[in-house]
mmCIF file of C-alpha atoms in Angstrom:
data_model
loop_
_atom_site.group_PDB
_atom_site.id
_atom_site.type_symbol
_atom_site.label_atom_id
_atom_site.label_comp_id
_atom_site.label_asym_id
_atom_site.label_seq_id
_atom_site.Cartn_x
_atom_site.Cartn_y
_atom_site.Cartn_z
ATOM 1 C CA UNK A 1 -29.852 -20.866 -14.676
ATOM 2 C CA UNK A 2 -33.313 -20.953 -16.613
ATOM 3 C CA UNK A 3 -35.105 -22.140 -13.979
ATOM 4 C CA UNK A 4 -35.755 -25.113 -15.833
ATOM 5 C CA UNK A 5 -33.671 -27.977 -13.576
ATOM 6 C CA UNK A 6 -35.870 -30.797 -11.849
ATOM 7 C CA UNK A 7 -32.864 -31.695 -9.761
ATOM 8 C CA UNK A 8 -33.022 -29.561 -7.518
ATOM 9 C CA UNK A 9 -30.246 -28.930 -4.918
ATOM 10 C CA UNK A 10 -28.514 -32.053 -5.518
ATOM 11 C CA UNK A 11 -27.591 -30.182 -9.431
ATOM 12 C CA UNK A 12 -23.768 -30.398 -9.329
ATOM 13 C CA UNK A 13 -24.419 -26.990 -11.971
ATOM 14 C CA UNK A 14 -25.224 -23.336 -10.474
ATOM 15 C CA UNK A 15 -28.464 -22.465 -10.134
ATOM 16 C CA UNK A 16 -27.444 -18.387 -9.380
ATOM 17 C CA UNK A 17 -24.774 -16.439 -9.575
ATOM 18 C CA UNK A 18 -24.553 -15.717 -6.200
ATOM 19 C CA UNK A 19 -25.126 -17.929 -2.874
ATOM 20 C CA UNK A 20 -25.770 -15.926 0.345
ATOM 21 C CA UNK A 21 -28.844 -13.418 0.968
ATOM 22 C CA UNK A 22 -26.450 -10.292 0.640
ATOM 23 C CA UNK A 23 -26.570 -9.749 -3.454
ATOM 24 C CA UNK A 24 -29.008 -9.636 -6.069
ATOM 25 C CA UNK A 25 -27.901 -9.162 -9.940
ATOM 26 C CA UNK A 26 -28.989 -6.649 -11.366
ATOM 27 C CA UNK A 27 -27.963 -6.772 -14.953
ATOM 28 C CA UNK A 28 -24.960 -8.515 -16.824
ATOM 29 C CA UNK A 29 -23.282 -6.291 -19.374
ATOM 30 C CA UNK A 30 -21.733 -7.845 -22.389
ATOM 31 C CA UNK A 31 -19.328 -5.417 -23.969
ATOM 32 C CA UNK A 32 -15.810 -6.703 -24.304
ATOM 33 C CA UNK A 33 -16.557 -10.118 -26.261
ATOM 34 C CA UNK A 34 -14.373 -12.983 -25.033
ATOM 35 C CA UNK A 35 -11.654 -11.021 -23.309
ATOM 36 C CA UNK A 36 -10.905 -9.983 -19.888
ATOM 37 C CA UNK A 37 -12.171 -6.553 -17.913
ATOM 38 C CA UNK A 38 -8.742 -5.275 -16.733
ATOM 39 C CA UNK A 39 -11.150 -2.045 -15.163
ATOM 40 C CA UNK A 40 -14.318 -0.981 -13.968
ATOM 41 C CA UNK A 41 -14.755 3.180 -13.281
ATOM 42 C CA UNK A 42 -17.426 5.286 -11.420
ATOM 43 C CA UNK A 43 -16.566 9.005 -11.738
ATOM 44 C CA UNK A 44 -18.308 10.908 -9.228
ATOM 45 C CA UNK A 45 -20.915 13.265 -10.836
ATOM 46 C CA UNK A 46 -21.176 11.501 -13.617
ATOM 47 C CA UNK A 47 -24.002 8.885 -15.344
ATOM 48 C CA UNK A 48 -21.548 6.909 -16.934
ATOM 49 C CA UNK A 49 -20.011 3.762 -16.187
ATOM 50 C CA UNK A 50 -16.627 3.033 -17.859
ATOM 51 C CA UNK A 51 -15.002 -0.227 -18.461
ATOM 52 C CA UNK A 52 -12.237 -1.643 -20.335
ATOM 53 C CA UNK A 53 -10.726 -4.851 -21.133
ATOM 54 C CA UNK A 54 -7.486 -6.251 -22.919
ATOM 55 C CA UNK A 55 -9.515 -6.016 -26.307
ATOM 56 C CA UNK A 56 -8.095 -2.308 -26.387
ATOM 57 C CA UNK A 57 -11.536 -0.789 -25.664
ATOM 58 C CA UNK A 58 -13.153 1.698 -23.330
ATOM 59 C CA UNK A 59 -16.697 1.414 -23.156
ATOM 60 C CA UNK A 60 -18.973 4.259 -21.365
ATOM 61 C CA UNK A 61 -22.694 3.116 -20.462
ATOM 62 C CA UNK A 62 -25.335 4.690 -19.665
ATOM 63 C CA UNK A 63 -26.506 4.192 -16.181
ATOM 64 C CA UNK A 64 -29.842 4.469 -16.675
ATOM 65 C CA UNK A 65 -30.673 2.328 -19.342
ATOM 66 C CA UNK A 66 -27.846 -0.423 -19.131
ATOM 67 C CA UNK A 67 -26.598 0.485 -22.600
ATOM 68 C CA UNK A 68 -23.509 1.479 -24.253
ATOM 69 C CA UNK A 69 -23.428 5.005 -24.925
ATOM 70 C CA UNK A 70 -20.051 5.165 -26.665
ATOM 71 C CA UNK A 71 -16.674 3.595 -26.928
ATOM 72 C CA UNK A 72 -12.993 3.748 -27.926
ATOM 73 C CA UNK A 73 -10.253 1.767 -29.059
ATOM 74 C CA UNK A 74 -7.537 2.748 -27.182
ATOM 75 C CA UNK A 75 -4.307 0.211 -27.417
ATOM 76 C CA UNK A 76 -3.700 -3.681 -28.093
ATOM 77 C CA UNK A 77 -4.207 -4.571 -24.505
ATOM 78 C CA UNK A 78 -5.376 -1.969 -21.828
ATOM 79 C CA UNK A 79 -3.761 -3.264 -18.763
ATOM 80 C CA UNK A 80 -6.167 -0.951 -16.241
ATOM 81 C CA UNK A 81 -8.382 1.336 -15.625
ATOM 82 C CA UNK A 82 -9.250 3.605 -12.852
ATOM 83 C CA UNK A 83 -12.029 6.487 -12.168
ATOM 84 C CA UNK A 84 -10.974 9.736 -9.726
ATOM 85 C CA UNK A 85 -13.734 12.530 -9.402
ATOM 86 C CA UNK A 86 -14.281 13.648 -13.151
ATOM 87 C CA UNK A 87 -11.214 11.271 -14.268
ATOM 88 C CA UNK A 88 -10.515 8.064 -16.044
ATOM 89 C CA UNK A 89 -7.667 7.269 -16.217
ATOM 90 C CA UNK A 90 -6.468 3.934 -18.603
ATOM 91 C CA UNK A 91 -2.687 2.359 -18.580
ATOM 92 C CA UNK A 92 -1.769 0.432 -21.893
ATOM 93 C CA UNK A 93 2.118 -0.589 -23.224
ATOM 94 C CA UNK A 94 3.884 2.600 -22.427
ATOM 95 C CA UNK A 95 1.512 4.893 -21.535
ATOM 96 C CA UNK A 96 -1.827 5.969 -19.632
ATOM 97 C CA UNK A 97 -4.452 8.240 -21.232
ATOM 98 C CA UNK A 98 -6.074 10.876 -18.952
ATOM 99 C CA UNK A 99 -10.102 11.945 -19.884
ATOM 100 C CA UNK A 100 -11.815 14.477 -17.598
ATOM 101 C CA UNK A 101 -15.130 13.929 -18.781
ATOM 102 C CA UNK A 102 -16.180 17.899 -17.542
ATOM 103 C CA UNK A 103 -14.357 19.545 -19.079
ATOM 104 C CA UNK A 104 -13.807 16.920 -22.244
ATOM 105 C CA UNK A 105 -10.234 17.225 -22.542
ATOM 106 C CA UNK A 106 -7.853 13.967 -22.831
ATOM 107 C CA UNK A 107 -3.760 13.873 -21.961
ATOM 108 C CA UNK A 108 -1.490 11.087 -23.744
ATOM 109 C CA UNK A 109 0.961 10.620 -20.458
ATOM 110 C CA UNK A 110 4.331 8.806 -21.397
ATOM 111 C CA UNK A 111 7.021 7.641 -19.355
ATOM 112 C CA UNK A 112 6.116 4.074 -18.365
ATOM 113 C CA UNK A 113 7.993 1.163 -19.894
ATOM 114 C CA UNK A 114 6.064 -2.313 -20.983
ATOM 115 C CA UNK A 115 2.491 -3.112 -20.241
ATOM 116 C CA UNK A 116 0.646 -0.525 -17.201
ATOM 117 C CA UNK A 117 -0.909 -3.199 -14.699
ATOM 118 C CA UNK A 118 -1.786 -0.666 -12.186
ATOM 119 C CA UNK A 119 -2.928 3.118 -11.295
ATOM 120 C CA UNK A 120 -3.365 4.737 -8.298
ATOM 121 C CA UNK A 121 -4.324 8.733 -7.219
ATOM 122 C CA UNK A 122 -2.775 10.229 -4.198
ATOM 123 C CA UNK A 123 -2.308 13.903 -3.085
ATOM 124 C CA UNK A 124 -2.803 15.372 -6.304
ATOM 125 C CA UNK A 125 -0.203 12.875 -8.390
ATOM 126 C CA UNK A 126 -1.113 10.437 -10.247
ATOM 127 C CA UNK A 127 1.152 7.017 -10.349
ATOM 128 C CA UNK A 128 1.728 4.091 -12.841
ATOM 129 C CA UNK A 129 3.170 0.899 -12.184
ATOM 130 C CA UNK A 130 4.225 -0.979 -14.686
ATOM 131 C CA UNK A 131 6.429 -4.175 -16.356
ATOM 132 C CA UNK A 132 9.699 -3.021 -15.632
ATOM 133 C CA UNK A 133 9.408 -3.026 -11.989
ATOM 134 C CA UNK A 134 8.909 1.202 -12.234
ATOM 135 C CA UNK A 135 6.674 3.628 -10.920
ATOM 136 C CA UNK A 136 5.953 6.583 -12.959
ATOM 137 C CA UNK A 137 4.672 10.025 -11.141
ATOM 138 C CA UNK A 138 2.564 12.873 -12.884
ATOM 139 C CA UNK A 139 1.619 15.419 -9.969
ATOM 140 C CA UNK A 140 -1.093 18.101 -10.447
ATOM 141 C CA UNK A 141 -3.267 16.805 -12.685
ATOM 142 C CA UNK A 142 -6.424 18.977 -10.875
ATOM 143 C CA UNK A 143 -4.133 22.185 -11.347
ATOM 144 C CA UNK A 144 -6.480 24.805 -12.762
ATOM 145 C CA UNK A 145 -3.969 26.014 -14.696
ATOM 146 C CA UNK A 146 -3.794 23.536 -18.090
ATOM 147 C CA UNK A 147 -0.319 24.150 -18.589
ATOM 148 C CA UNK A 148 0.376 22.744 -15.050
ATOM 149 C CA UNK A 149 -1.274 19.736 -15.295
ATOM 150 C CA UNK A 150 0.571 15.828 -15.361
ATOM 151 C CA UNK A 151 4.510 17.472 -14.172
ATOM 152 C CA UNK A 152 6.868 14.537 -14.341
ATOM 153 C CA UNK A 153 8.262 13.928 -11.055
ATOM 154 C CA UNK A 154 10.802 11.173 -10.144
ATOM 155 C CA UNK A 155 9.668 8.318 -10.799
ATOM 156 C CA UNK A 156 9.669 5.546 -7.789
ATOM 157 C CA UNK A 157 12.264 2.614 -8.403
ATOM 158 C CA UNK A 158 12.704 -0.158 -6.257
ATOM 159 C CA UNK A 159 11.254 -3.238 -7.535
ATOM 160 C CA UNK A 160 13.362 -6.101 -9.367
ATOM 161 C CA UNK A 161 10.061 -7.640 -11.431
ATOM 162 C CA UNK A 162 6.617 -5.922 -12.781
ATOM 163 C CA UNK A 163 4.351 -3.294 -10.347
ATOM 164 C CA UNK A 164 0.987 -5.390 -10.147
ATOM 165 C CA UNK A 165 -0.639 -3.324 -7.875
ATOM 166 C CA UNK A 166 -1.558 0.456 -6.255
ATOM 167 C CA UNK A 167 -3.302 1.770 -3.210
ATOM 168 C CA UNK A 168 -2.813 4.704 -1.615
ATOM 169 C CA UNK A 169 -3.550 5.674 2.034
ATOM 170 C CA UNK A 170 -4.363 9.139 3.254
ATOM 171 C CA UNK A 171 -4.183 9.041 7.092
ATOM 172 C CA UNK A 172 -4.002 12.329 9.018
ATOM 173 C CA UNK A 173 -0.335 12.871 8.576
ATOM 174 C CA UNK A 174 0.610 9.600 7.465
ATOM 175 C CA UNK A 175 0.643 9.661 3.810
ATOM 176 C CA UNK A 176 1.702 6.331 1.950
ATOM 177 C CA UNK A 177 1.704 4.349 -1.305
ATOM 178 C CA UNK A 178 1.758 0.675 -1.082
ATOM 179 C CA UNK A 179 3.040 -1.420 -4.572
ATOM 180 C CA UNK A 180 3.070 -4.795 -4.707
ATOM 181 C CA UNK A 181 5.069 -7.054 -7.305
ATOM 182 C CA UNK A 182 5.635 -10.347 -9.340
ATOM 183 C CA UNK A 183 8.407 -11.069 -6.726
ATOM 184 C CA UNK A 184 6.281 -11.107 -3.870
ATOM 185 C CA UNK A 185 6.951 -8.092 -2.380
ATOM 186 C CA UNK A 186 5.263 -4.703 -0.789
ATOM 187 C CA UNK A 187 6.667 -1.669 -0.511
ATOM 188 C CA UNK A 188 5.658 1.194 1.693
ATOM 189 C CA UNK A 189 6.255 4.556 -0.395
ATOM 190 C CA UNK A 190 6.580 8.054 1.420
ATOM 191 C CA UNK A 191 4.060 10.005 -1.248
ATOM 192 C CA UNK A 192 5.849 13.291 0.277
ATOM 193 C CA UNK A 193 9.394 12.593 -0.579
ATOM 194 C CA UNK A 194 8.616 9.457 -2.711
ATOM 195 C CA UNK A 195 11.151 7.410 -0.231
ATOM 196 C CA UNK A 196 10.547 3.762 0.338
ATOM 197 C CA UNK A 197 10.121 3.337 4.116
ATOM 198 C CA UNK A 198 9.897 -0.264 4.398
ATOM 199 C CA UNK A 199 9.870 -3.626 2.086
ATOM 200 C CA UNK A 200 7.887 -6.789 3.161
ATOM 201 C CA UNK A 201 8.424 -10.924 1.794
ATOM 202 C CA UNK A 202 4.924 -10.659 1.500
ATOM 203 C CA UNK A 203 4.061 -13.705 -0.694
ATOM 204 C CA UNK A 204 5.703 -16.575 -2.336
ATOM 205 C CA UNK A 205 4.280 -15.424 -5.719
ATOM 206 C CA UNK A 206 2.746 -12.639 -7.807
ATOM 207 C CA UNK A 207 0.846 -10.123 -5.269
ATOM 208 C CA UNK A 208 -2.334 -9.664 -7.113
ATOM 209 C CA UNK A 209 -3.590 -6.963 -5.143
ATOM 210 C CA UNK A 210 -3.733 -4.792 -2.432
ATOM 211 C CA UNK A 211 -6.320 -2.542 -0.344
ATOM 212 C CA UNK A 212 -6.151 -0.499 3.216
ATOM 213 C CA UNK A 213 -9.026 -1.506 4.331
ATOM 214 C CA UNK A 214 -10.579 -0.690 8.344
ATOM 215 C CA UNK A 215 -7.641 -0.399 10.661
ATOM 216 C CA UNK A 216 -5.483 -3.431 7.920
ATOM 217 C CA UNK A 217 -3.246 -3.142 4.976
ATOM 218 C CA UNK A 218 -4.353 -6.234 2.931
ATOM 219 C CA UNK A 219 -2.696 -8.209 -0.056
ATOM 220 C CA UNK A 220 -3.386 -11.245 -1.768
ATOM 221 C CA UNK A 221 -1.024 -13.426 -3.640
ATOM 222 C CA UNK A 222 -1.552 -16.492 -6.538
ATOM 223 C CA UNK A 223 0.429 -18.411 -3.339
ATOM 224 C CA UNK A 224 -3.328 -18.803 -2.377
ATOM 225 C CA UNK A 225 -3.275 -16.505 0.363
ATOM 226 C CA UNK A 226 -4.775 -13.605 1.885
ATOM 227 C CA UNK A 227 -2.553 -11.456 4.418
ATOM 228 C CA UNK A 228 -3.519 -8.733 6.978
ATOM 229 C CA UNK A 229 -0.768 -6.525 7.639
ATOM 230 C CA UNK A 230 -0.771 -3.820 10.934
ATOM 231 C CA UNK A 231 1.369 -1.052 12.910
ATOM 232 C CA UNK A 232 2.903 -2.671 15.792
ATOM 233 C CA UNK A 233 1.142 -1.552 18.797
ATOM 234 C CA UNK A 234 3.620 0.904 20.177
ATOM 235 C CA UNK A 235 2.759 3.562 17.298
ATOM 236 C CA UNK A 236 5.778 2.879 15.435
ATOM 237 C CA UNK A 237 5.794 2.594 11.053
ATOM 238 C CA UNK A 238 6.888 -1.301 11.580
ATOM 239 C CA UNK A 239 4.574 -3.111 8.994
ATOM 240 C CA UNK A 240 3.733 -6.640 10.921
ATOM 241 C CA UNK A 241 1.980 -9.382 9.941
ATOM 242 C CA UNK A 242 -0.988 -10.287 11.583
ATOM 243 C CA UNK A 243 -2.694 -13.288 10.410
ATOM 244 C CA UNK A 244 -3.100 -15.289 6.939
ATOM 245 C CA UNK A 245 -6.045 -16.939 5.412
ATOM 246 C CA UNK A 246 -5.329 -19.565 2.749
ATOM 247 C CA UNK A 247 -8.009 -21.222 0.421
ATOM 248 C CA UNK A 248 -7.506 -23.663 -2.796
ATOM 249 C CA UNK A 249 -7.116 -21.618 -5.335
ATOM 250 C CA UNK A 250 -5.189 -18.438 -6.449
ATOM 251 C CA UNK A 251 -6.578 -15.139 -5.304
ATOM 252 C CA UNK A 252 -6.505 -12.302 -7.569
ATOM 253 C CA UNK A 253 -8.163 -9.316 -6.776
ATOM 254 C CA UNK A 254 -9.589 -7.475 -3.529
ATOM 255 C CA UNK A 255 -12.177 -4.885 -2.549
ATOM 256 C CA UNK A 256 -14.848 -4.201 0.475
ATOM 257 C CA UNK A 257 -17.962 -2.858 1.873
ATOM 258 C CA UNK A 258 -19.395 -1.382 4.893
ATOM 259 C CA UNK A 259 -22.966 -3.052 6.823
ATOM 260 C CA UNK A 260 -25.298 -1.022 8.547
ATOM 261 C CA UNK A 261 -23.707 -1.460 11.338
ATOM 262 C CA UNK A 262 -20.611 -0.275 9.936
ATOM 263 C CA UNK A 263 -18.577 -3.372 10.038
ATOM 264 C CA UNK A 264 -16.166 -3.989 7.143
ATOM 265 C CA UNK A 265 -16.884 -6.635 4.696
ATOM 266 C CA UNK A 266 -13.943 -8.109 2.663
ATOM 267 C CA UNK A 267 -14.333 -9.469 -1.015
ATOM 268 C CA UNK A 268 -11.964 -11.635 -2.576
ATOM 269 C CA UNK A 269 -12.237 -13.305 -6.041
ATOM 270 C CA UNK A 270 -10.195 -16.296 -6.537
ATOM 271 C CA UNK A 271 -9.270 -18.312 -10.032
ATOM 272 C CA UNK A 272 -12.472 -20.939 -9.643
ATOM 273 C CA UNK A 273 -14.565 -17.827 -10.822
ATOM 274 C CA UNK A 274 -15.864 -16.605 -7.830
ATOM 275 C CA UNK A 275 -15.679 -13.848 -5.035
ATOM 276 C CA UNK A 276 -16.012 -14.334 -1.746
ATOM 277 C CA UNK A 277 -17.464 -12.076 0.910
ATOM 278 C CA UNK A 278 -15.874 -12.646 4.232
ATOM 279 C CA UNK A 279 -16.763 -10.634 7.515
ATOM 280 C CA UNK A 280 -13.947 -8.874 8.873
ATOM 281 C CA UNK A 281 -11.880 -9.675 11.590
ATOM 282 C CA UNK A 282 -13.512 -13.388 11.452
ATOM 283 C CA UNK A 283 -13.382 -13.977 8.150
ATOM 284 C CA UNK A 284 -16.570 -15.924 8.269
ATOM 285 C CA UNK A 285 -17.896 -16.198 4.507
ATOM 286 C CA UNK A 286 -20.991 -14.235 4.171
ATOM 287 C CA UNK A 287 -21.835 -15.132 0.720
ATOM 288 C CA UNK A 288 -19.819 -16.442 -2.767
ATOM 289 C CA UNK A 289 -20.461 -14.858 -6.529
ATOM 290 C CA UNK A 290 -20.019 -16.818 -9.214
ATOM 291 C CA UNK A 291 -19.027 -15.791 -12.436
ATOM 292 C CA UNK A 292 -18.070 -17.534 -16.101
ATOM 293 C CA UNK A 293 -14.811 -16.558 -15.624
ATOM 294 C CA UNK A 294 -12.270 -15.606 -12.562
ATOM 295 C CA UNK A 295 -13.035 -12.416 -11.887
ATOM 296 C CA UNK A 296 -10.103 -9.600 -12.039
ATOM 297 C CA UNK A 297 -11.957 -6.320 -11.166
ATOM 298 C CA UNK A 298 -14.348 -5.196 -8.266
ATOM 299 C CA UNK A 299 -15.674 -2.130 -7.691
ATOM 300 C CA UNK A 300 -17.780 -0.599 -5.545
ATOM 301 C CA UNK A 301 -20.500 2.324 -6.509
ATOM 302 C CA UNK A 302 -22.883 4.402 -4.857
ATOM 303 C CA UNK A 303 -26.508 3.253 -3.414
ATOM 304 C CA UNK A 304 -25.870 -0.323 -2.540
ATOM 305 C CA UNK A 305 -24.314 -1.185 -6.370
ATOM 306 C CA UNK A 306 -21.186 -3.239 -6.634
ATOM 307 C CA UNK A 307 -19.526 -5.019 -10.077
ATOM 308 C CA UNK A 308 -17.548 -7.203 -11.175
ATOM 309 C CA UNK A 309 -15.590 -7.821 -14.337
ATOM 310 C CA UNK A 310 -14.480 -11.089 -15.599
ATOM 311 C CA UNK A 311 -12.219 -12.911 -18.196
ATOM 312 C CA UNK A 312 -15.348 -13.758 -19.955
ATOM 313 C CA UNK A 313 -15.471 -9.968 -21.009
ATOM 314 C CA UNK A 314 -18.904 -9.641 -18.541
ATOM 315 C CA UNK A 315 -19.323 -6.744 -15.997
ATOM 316 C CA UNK A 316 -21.904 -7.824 -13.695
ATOM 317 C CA UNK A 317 -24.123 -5.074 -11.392
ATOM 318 C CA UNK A 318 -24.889 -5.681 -8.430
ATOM 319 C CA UNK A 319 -27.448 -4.358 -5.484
ATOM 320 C CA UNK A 320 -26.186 -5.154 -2.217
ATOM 321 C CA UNK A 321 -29.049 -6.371 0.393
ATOM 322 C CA UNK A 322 -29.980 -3.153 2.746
ATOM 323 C CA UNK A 323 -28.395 -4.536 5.576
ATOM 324 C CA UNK A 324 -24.864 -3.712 3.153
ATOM 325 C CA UNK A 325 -24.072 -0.341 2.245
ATOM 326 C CA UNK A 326 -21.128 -0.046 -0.040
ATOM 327 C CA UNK A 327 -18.024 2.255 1.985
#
C-alpha cells in the first residue's frame, strides 16, 4: 500500500483500496478502535459527519478538517444509526436516542425489546426494528409542538425472529415499509394503517439488507445472494421476483448511486471485505473496494462523496469519479 512493492501486478497483496476508475479515497477515519461501524449519518444542513459503532460511541467530525469534533458514549453496543434532515437517530438494547442537532435537544425513546438492528423514517414516524421480531412506531417527531413529538403508535408485529433491516418507499400514493428478518423473510408494511400487505420466502438465511432502488425492491441475504423484486406488470401490489445474482461469499449490506447519465449504480459489500459496484439492470461490475474488514455500512453524501464503515472500526470517504454523481 506504500508504494514500496517491486512485484508489481503479479503481488497476490492489494496495492489500493479500490480497483476500477470510479473512486478515489479520500481520507480513512479511525475513530471506533477495533470494533465494527454499525452507522454512518449525513444530516442535511449540517458540517458534521456522525458515526457509531458497537463500542457504544457516537462520534461527530468535522467535515472540513477530517477531525473529531466531539463524541458520546451512548450504550454497550449501538446496533445503528441513521441521519434524517437535522436528526440522528441511534438504536441500542431497548431503546433509540433522538438528537436534532438545530435545535440541540435529545429524546430517550423506549419501547423496543433486545438489541435495535435497524431504523427507518417514513411519513413523519419514525420505526425500530429490533431482536424480538417487533417493530416499534414513534409518529411526529417534526411536530412543532414539543409536547407532540415521538407518540407511540402500534407497534408492527409479524415477524417470528429479529428485524435486520428498514427501508421505506414514498411513491405517489403508494406508501410502504419493507422489513426484512433472520428467517428470511420480507414484509410489505402499509405505513397508513400499519397492515402487512404481503410476506415473501425471500432468502434461505438472515436478510442483511434492503433498498428500493430505480424501478426494484432489492435484498440481500448471507445465502450469498442478491434479489430484485418488481410489481407484476398488470399494476397490481403482487411482489415478484425477478432475477437473482449469487457470488461466493455472504452479502451484507446495500446502497447506490446515480451516473451522469442517470443510470443506477448498485453497491454491495460482501464478507471478503469488499463492495462491489455493479451497473444496473446488467449487473456488470464497475469497480470493487476493499477494506480491512467486511464492510457493514454505506452511505452516500452530497458532491460525489460516498463511505464506508467496517468491522475494523474505519470509515472510509470517498469521491466518486465525475462521470458518478451520488442519487
Amino acid at each position: 500500500m506504500s508504494g514500496s512493492c517491486g512485484r508489481g501486478d503479479s503481488c497476490q497483496f492489494l496495492h489500493s483500496w479500490s480497483r476500477g476508475d470510479g473512486f478515489s479515497l479520500l481520507a480513512r477515519l479511525e475513530g471506533h478502535v477495533g470494533k465494527p461501524v454499525s452507522g454512518i449519518g449525513l444530516p442535511s444542513g449540517s458540517d458534521k459527519l456522525y458515526t457509531a459503532s458497537s463500542d457504544g460511541k457516537v462520534c461527530a467530525w468535522d467535515c472540513h478538517s477530517g477531525l473529531i469534533s466531539g463524541a458520546v458514549n451512548v450504550s454497550d453496543q449501538i446496533g445503528c444509526l441513521i441521519s434524517d434532515e437535522e436528526w440522528v437517530f441511534v438504536g441500542f438494547p431497548n431503546g433509540v436516542k433522538a438528537w436534532n442537532f438545530k435545535s440541540e435537544v435529545y429524546y430517550d425513546l423506549t419501547g423496543p425489546s433486545g438489541q435495535v438492528n435497524a431504523l427507518e423514517v417514513g411519513l413523519d414516524a419514525l420505526y425500530a426494528g429490533a431482536e424480538d421480531g417487533g417493530i416499534s412506531v414513534w409518529k411526529g417527531f417534526t411536530d412543532h409542538q414539543l409536547a407532540n413529538r415521538f407518540q407511540h403508535a402500534i407497534p408492527l408485529r409479524g415477524h417470528a425472529s429479529a428485524v435486520t433491516c428498514l427501508r421505506a418507499s414514498i411513491n405517489g400514493e403508494l406508501h410502504r415499509l419493507y422489513s426484512g428478518s433472520t428467517d428470511g423473510m420480507i414484509k410489505e408494511w402499509d405505513l397508513n394503517t400499519g397492515e402487512c400487505i404481503q410476506t415473501l420466502k425471500a432468502h434461505d438465511d438472515d436478510v442483511t439488507s434492503v433498498i428500493c432502488w430505480d424501478q426494484y425492491l432489492v435484498s440481500c441475504s448471507l445465502d450469498k445472494k442478491v434479489k430484485f423484486w418488481g410489481r407484476t406488470e398488470e399494476g397490481g401490489d403482487e411482489i415478484i421476483l425477478l432475477y437473482t445474482h449469487e457470488e461466493e461469499h455472504a452479502a451484507l449490506a446495500l446502497g447506490g448511486v446515480n451516473d451522469s447519465d442517470g443510470k443506477p449504480i448498485l453497491f454491495c459489500s460482501w464478507n471478503d471485505n469488499s463492495v462491489g459496484l455493479y451497473e444496473l439492470p446488467s449487473l456488470k461490475e464497475r469497480g470493487r473496494i476493499y477494506a480491512e474488514k467486511e464492510v457493514r455500512a454505506i452511505r452516500a453524501g452530497q458532491e460525489g462523496l460516498f463511505f464506508t464503515g467496517d468491522a475494523s472500526g474505519v470509515v472510509s470517504v470517498w469521491k466518486l469519479a465525475e462521470k458518478l454523481v451520488a442519487s
